[in-house]
Coordinates of C-alpha atoms in Angstrom, one line a residue:
Chain A
X293 CA 29.2 -11.7 -10.2
X294 CA 27.0 -10.0 -7.7
X295 CA 23.2 -10.1 -8.1
X296 CA 23.1 -6.5 -9.0
X297 CA 25.5 -6.9 -11.9
X298 CA 23.6 -9.9 -13.1
X299 CA 20.5 -7.8 -13.1
X300 CA 22.2 -4.9 -15.0
X301 CA 23.6 -7.3 -17.6
X302 CA 20.5 -9.5 -18.0
X303 CA 18.0 -6.7 -18.1
X304 CA 20.3 -4.6 -20.2
X305 CA 20.6 -7.2 -22.9
X306 CA 16.9 -7.9 -23.0
X307 CA 16.0 -4.2 -23.1
X308 CA 18.5 -3.4 -25.9
X309 CA 17.1 -6.3 -27.9
X310 CA 13.5 -5.3 -27.2
X311 CA 14.0 -1.8 -28.5
X312 CA 16.1 -2.9 -31.5
X313 CA 13.9 -5.8 -32.5
X314 CA 11.8 -3.8 -34.9
X315 CA 14.9 -2.4 -36.7
X316 CA 16.7 -5.7 -36.8
X317 CA 13.8 -7.9 -37.8
X318 CA 11.6 -5.7 -40.0
X319 CA 13.3 -5.5 -43.5
X320 CA 10.1 -5.3 -45.5
X321 CA 8.0 -7.6 -43.3
X322 CA 5.6 -6.4 -40.7
X323 CA 4.1 -8.0 -37.6
X324 CA 0.8 -9.7 -38.3
X325 CA -2.0 -7.4 -37.2
X326 CA -3.3 -9.8 -34.5
X327 CA 0.1 -10.0 -32.9
X328 CA 0.7 -6.3 -33.0
X329 CA -2.8 -5.8 -31.5
X330 CA -2.0 -8.0 -28.5
X331 CA 1.4 -6.5 -28.0
X332 CA -0.1 -3.0 -28.0
X333 CA -2.3 -4.0 -25.1
X334 CA 0.7 -4.8 -23.0
X335 CA 1.3 -1.1 -22.3
X336 CA -2.0 -0.4 -20.4
X337 CA -1.9 -3.8 -18.7
X338 CA 1.7 -3.5 -17.4
X339 CA 1.5 0.3 -16.6
X340 CA -1.6 -0.4 -14.5
X341 CA 0.2 -3.4 -12.9
X342 CA 3.1 -1.1 -12.0
X343 CA 1.0 1.7 -10.6
X344 CA -1.1 -0.8 -8.6
X345 CA 1.9 -2.7 -7.1
X346 CA 3.8 0.6 -6.3
X347 CA 0.7 2.1 -4.6
X348 CA -0.7 -0.7 -2.6
X349 CA 2.1 -3.0 -1.9
X350 CA 5.3 -2.9 0.2
X351 CA 7.6 -5.8 -0.1
X352 CA 4.9 -8.1 -1.4
X353 CA 2.2 -7.3 1.2
X354 CA -0.7 -5.0 1.0
X355 CA 0.2 -1.9 3.1
X356 CA -2.4 0.9 3.4
X357 CA -0.5 4.2 3.8
X358 CA -0.3 7.8 2.7
X359 CA 0.8 6.8 -0.8
X360 CA -2.7 5.7 -1.7
X361 CA -4.2 9.1 -0.9
X362 CA -1.3 10.9 -2.7
X363 CA -1.6 8.8 -5.8
X364 CA -5.4 9.2 -5.8
X365 CA -5.1 13.0 -5.5
X366 CA -2.5 13.0 -8.3
X367 CA -4.8 10.8 -10.4
X368 CA -7.7 13.2 -10.0
X369 CA -5.5 16.1 -11.2
X370 CA -4.1 14.1 -14.1
X371 CA -7.6 12.9 -15.2
X372 CA -8.5 16.6 -15.5
X373 CA -5.7 17.0 -18.1
X374 CA -3.3 18.7 -15.9
X375 CA 0.3 18.5 -17.0
X376 CA 2.3 15.5 -15.7
X377 CA 4.5 17.6 -13.4
X378 CA 1.4 19.0 -11.6
X379 CA 0.0 15.5 -11.0
X380 CA 3.3 14.3 -9.6
X381 CA 3.7 17.4 -7.4
X382 CA 0.2 17.0 -6.0
X383 CA 0.8 13.3 -5.3
X384 CA 4.1 14.0 -3.5
X385 CA 2.9 17.0 -1.6
X386 CA -0.3 15.2 -0.4
X387 CA 1.6 12.2 0.8
X388 CA 4.3 14.4 2.4
X389 CA 1.7 16.5 4.2
X390 CA -0.2 13.4 5.5
X391 CA 3.1 12.1 6.9
X392 CA 4.0 15.4 8.4
X393 CA 0.7 15.2 10.2
X394 CA 1.7 11.8 11.6
X395 CA 0.1 9.6 9.0
X396 CA 1.7 6.4 7.6
Chain B
X180 CA 11.4 26.0 -52.3
X181 CA 12.1 23.9 -49.2
X182 CA 9.3 22.9 -46.7
X183 CA 10.5 23.5 -43.2
X184 CA 12.0 20.3 -41.8
X185 CA 12.1 19.2 -38.2
X186 CA 15.5 19.2 -36.6
X187 CA 17.0 17.3 -33.7
X188 CA 16.8 20.5 -31.8
X189 CA 13.0 20.5 -32.3
X190 CA 13.0 17.2 -30.5
X191 CA 15.0 18.6 -27.6
X192 CA 12.6 21.5 -27.4
X193 CA 9.6 19.2 -27.3
X194 CA 11.2 17.3 -24.4
X195 CA 12.1 20.3 -22.4
X196 CA 8.9 20.5 -20.3
X197 CA 9.2 17.0 -19.1
X198 CA 12.9 16.9 -18.4
X199 CA 12.4 18.2 -14.8
X200 CA 9.9 15.4 -14.1
X201 CA 12.2 12.8 -15.7
X202 CA 15.1 14.2 -13.7
X203 CA 13.1 14.0 -10.5
X204 CA 12.0 10.5 -11.1
X205 CA 15.6 9.4 -11.9
X206 CA 16.7 11.2 -8.8
X207 CA 14.3 9.1 -6.8
X208 CA 15.6 6.0 -8.7
X209 CA 19.2 6.8 -7.6
X210 CA 18.0 7.2 -4.1
X211 CA 16.1 3.9 -4.2
X212 CA 19.2 2.1 -5.6
X213 CA 21.3 3.4 -2.8
X214 CA 18.7 2.5 -0.2
X215 CA 18.6 -1.1 -1.5
X216 CA 22.3 -1.5 -1.4
X217 CA 23.0 -1.4 -5.2
X218 CA 26.5 -0.3 -6.0
X219 CA 26.7 3.2 -7.6
X220 CA 28.5 1.9 -10.7
X221 CA 25.7 -0.7 -11.2
X222 CA 23.0 1.9 -10.8
X223 CA 24.6 4.2 -13.3
X224 CA 25.3 1.3 -15.7
X225 CA 21.7 0.2 -15.4
X226 CA 20.3 3.7 -16.3
X227 CA 22.7 3.7 -19.3
X228 CA 21.7 0.3 -20.6
X229 CA 18.2 -0.2 -19.3
X230 CA 16.8 3.2 -20.2
X231 CA 13.3 2.6 -18.9
X232 CA 11.8 3.9 -15.7
X233 CA 9.2 1.3 -14.7
X234 CA 11.5 -1.6 -15.4
X235 CA 14.3 -0.1 -13.3
X236 CA 12.1 0.7 -10.4
X237 CA 10.4 -2.7 -10.3
X238 CA 13.7 -4.6 -10.8
X239 CA 15.5 -2.7 -8.0
X240 CA 12.6 -3.2 -5.6
X241 CA 12.2 -6.9 -6.5
X242 CA 15.9 -8.0 -6.3
X243 CA 16.6 -7.8 -2.6
X244 CA 13.6 -10.0 -1.7
X245 CA 13.4 -12.3 -4.7
X246 CA 16.8 -12.3 -6.4
X247 CA 18.3 -11.3 -9.8
X248 CA 16.3 -13.7 -12.0
X249 CA 12.9 -12.5 -10.6
X250 CA 14.1 -8.9 -11.0
X251 CA 15.2 -9.5 -14.6
X252 CA 11.8 -11.1 -15.4
X253 CA 9.8 -8.3 -13.9
X254 CA 11.9 -5.7 -15.7
X255 CA 11.9 -7.5 -19.0
X256 CA 8.1 -7.9 -19.0
X257 CA 7.6 -4.3 -18.2
X258 CA 9.8 -3.5 -21.2
X259 CA 8.0 -5.9 -23.6
X260 CA 5.9 -3.1 -24.9
X261 CA 9.1 -1.7 -26.5
X262 CA 8.9 -4.5 -29.0
X263 CA 5.8 -3.3 -30.8
X264 CA 6.9 0.3 -30.2
X265 CA 10.3 -0.6 -31.8
X266 CA 8.4 -1.9 -34.8
X267 CA 6.5 1.3 -35.0
X268 CA 9.7 3.4 -35.2
X269 CA 11.7 1.1 -37.5
X270 CA 10.5 2.7 -40.7
X271 CA 11.8 6.1 -39.5
X272 CA 15.2 4.6 -38.7
X273 CA 16.2 3.6 -42.3
X274 CA 19.8 2.9 -43.0
X275 CA 22.4 0.5 -41.7
X276 CA 20.7 -1.7 -39.1
X277 CA 23.3 -1.3 -36.5
X278 CA 22.8 2.4 -36.5
X279 CA 19.1 2.0 -36.3
X280 CA 19.4 -0.4 -33.5
X281 CA 21.5 2.1 -31.6
X282 CA 19.1 5.0 -32.3
X283 CA 16.2 2.8 -31.1
X284 CA 17.9 2.7 -27.7
X285 CA 16.8 6.4 -27.2
X286 CA 13.2 5.3 -27.3
X287 CA 11.4 5.5 -24.0
X288 CA 7.7 6.1 -23.4
X289 CA 8.1 9.9 -23.4
X290 CA 10.5 10.2 -26.4
X291 CA 8.3 7.8 -28.4
X292 CA 5.2 9.8 -27.7
X293 CA 7.0 13.1 -28.5
X294 CA 8.4 11.7 -31.8
X295 CA 5.0 11.7 -33.5
X296 CA 5.3 14.5 -36.0
X297 CA 2.6 14.4 -38.6
X298 CA -0.3 12.4 -37.0
X299 CA 0.6 8.7 -36.8
X300 CA 4.1 9.2 -38.3
X301 CA 7.3 8.9 -36.3
X302 CA 9.9 11.6 -37.1
X303 CA 13.5 10.3 -36.6
X304 CA 14.9 13.7 -35.6
X305 CA 12.2 14.3 -33.0
X306 CA 12.9 10.9 -31.6
X307 CA 16.7 11.4 -31.5
X308 CA 16.4 14.9 -30.0
X309 CA 13.8 14.1 -27.4
X310 CA 15.5 10.8 -26.6
X311 CA 19.0 12.2 -26.3
X312 CA 17.8 15.0 -24.0
X313 CA 15.9 12.5 -21.8
X314 CA 18.8 10.1 -21.8
X315 CA 21.3 12.6 -20.6
X316 CA 19.0 13.9 -17.9
X317 CA 18.1 10.4 -16.8
X318 CA 21.7 9.2 -16.4
X319 CA 22.9 12.4 -14.7
X320 CA 20.0 12.3 -12.3
X321 CA 20.5 8.7 -11.3
X322 CA 24.1 9.4 -10.3
X323 CA 23.1 12.6 -8.5
X324 CA 20.2 11.0 -6.7
X325 CA 22.4 8.1 -5.5
X326 CA 25.2 10.4 -4.4
X327 CA 23.0 12.8 -2.3
X328 CA 20.7 10.1 -1.1
X329 CA 21.9 10.0 2.5
X330 CA 21.9 13.8 2.6
X331 CA 18.3 14.1 1.3
X332 CA 17.0 12.0 4.1
X333 CA 14.0 9.6 3.8
X334 CA 12.4 9.9 0.4
X335 CA 9.1 8.8 2.0
X336 CA 9.1 12.1 4.0
X337 CA 8.7 14.1 0.8
X338 CA 6.3 11.7 -0.8
X339 CA 8.7 10.1 -3.4
X340 CA 6.9 6.7 -3.1
X341 CA 3.7 8.4 -4.2
X342 CA 5.4 10.5 -6.9
X343 CA 6.8 7.6 -8.9
X344 CA 3.5 5.7 -9.3
X345 CA 1.9 9.1 -10.1
X346 CA 4.2 9.6 -13.0
X347 CA 3.3 6.2 -14.4
X348 CA -0.4 6.8 -13.7
X349 CA -0.1 9.9 -15.9
X350 CA 1.4 7.7 -18.7
X351 CA -1.2 5.1 -18.1
X352 CA -4.1 7.5 -18.5
X353 CA -2.6 8.5 -21.9
X354 CA -2.9 4.8 -22.9
X355 CA -6.6 4.4 -22.0
X356 CA -7.8 5.2 -25.5
X357 CA -10.7 2.8 -25.6
X358 CA -12.7 0.4 -23.5
X359 CA -10.4 -2.6 -24.5
X360 CA -7.4 -0.7 -23.1
X361 CA -9.3 0.1 -19.9
X362 CA -10.1 -3.6 -19.5
X363 CA -6.5 -4.5 -20.1
X364 CA -5.5 -2.0 -17.4
X365 CA -8.1 -3.3 -14.9
X366 CA -7.2 -6.9 -15.5
X367 CA -3.5 -6.1 -15.3
X368 CA -3.7 -4.2 -12.1
X369 CA -5.9 -6.8 -10.3
X370 CA -4.0 -9.8 -11.5
X371 CA -0.7 -8.1 -10.5
X372 CA -2.0 -7.4 -7.0
X373 CA -3.5 -10.8 -6.5
X374 CA -0.5 -12.7 -7.7
X375 CA 2.0 -10.4 -6.0
X376 CA 0.7 -11.0 -2.5
X377 CA 1.0 -14.8 -3.0
X378 CA 4.1 -15.1 -5.2
X379 CA 6.0 -11.9 -5.1
X380 CA 6.0 -8.8 -7.3
X381 CA 8.2 -10.3 -10.0
X382 CA 5.6 -13.0 -10.8
X383 CA 2.8 -10.5 -10.2
X384 CA 4.0 -8.3 -13.0
X385 CA 4.6 -11.4 -15.2
X386 CA 1.0 -12.5 -14.6
X387 CA -0.3 -9.0 -15.5
X388 CA 0.5 -9.7 -19.1
X389 CA -2.8 -11.6 -19.1
X390 CA -4.3 -8.2 -19.3
X391 CA -3.2 -8.1 -22.9
X392 CA -5.5 -11.0 -23.8
X393 CA -8.8 -9.3 -23.1
X394 CA -11.0 -9.5 -26.2
X395 CA -11.3 -6.5 -28.4
X396 CA -14.5 -4.6 -27.7

């Protein structure tokens, strides 16, 4: 089986189980508060990890290029409560413009 | 006298404004898959079974350099948040467990957020409506993005590699409710960067889970 299909199968199974875990396990029990609390912090930690690695890295090495300016511009717009599509458009357009001007 | 009840269509309506963004992101995903040499059938199957943007992007980027296992680990860790989210929607999905388990598959960050009806309460029909609309959009766009990938040229030229992190930056900002969450995010980002340059992005994202251990403030 190719690596790609191993990925699809492996990640697929784990994702299906992750999303279904609550329904399958719950009955009338609930997660202890302390566990639920820790799991809830996974979202900001991992989202931030994803944003950081996608913005600053390229194939495992730090690469400073136009993405950083684009994401920062999008971030400013988003922090001011603009809708998601506006932040994304600003990020893409800024990066595209910098590259059109010869930037990395 | 009947109080007005939400319908599945209400869920679809709520999702409508973000469908174009989700479609664009999935389009980029399809293009990324094609650029990395992923077979079209595998890319489509992945969007259908691993319905989760961050995990798919990370896994597809990690696999060529670090192999399937590292890619699975990176993706699975990014999806771990669906465990507590899945517990939060379970009370709304009463009935036979296998049906609830299937319905839970329509949960993704956006549909989960949109499914909150009365404050703090998950509405099953909102989840199903928003989730189904996003699911269909997501899968179609992956296939489309892959297919037109070579025709659209270099995604970097139109800033796609900034657009994707921007989407998740938007989702991240919505998570930063309090100072504990902000510390989690800061630790997660810094640890991910530090570990990634030494040991690869797969392990970098794995290590970022340490961000969930910051003490409550």
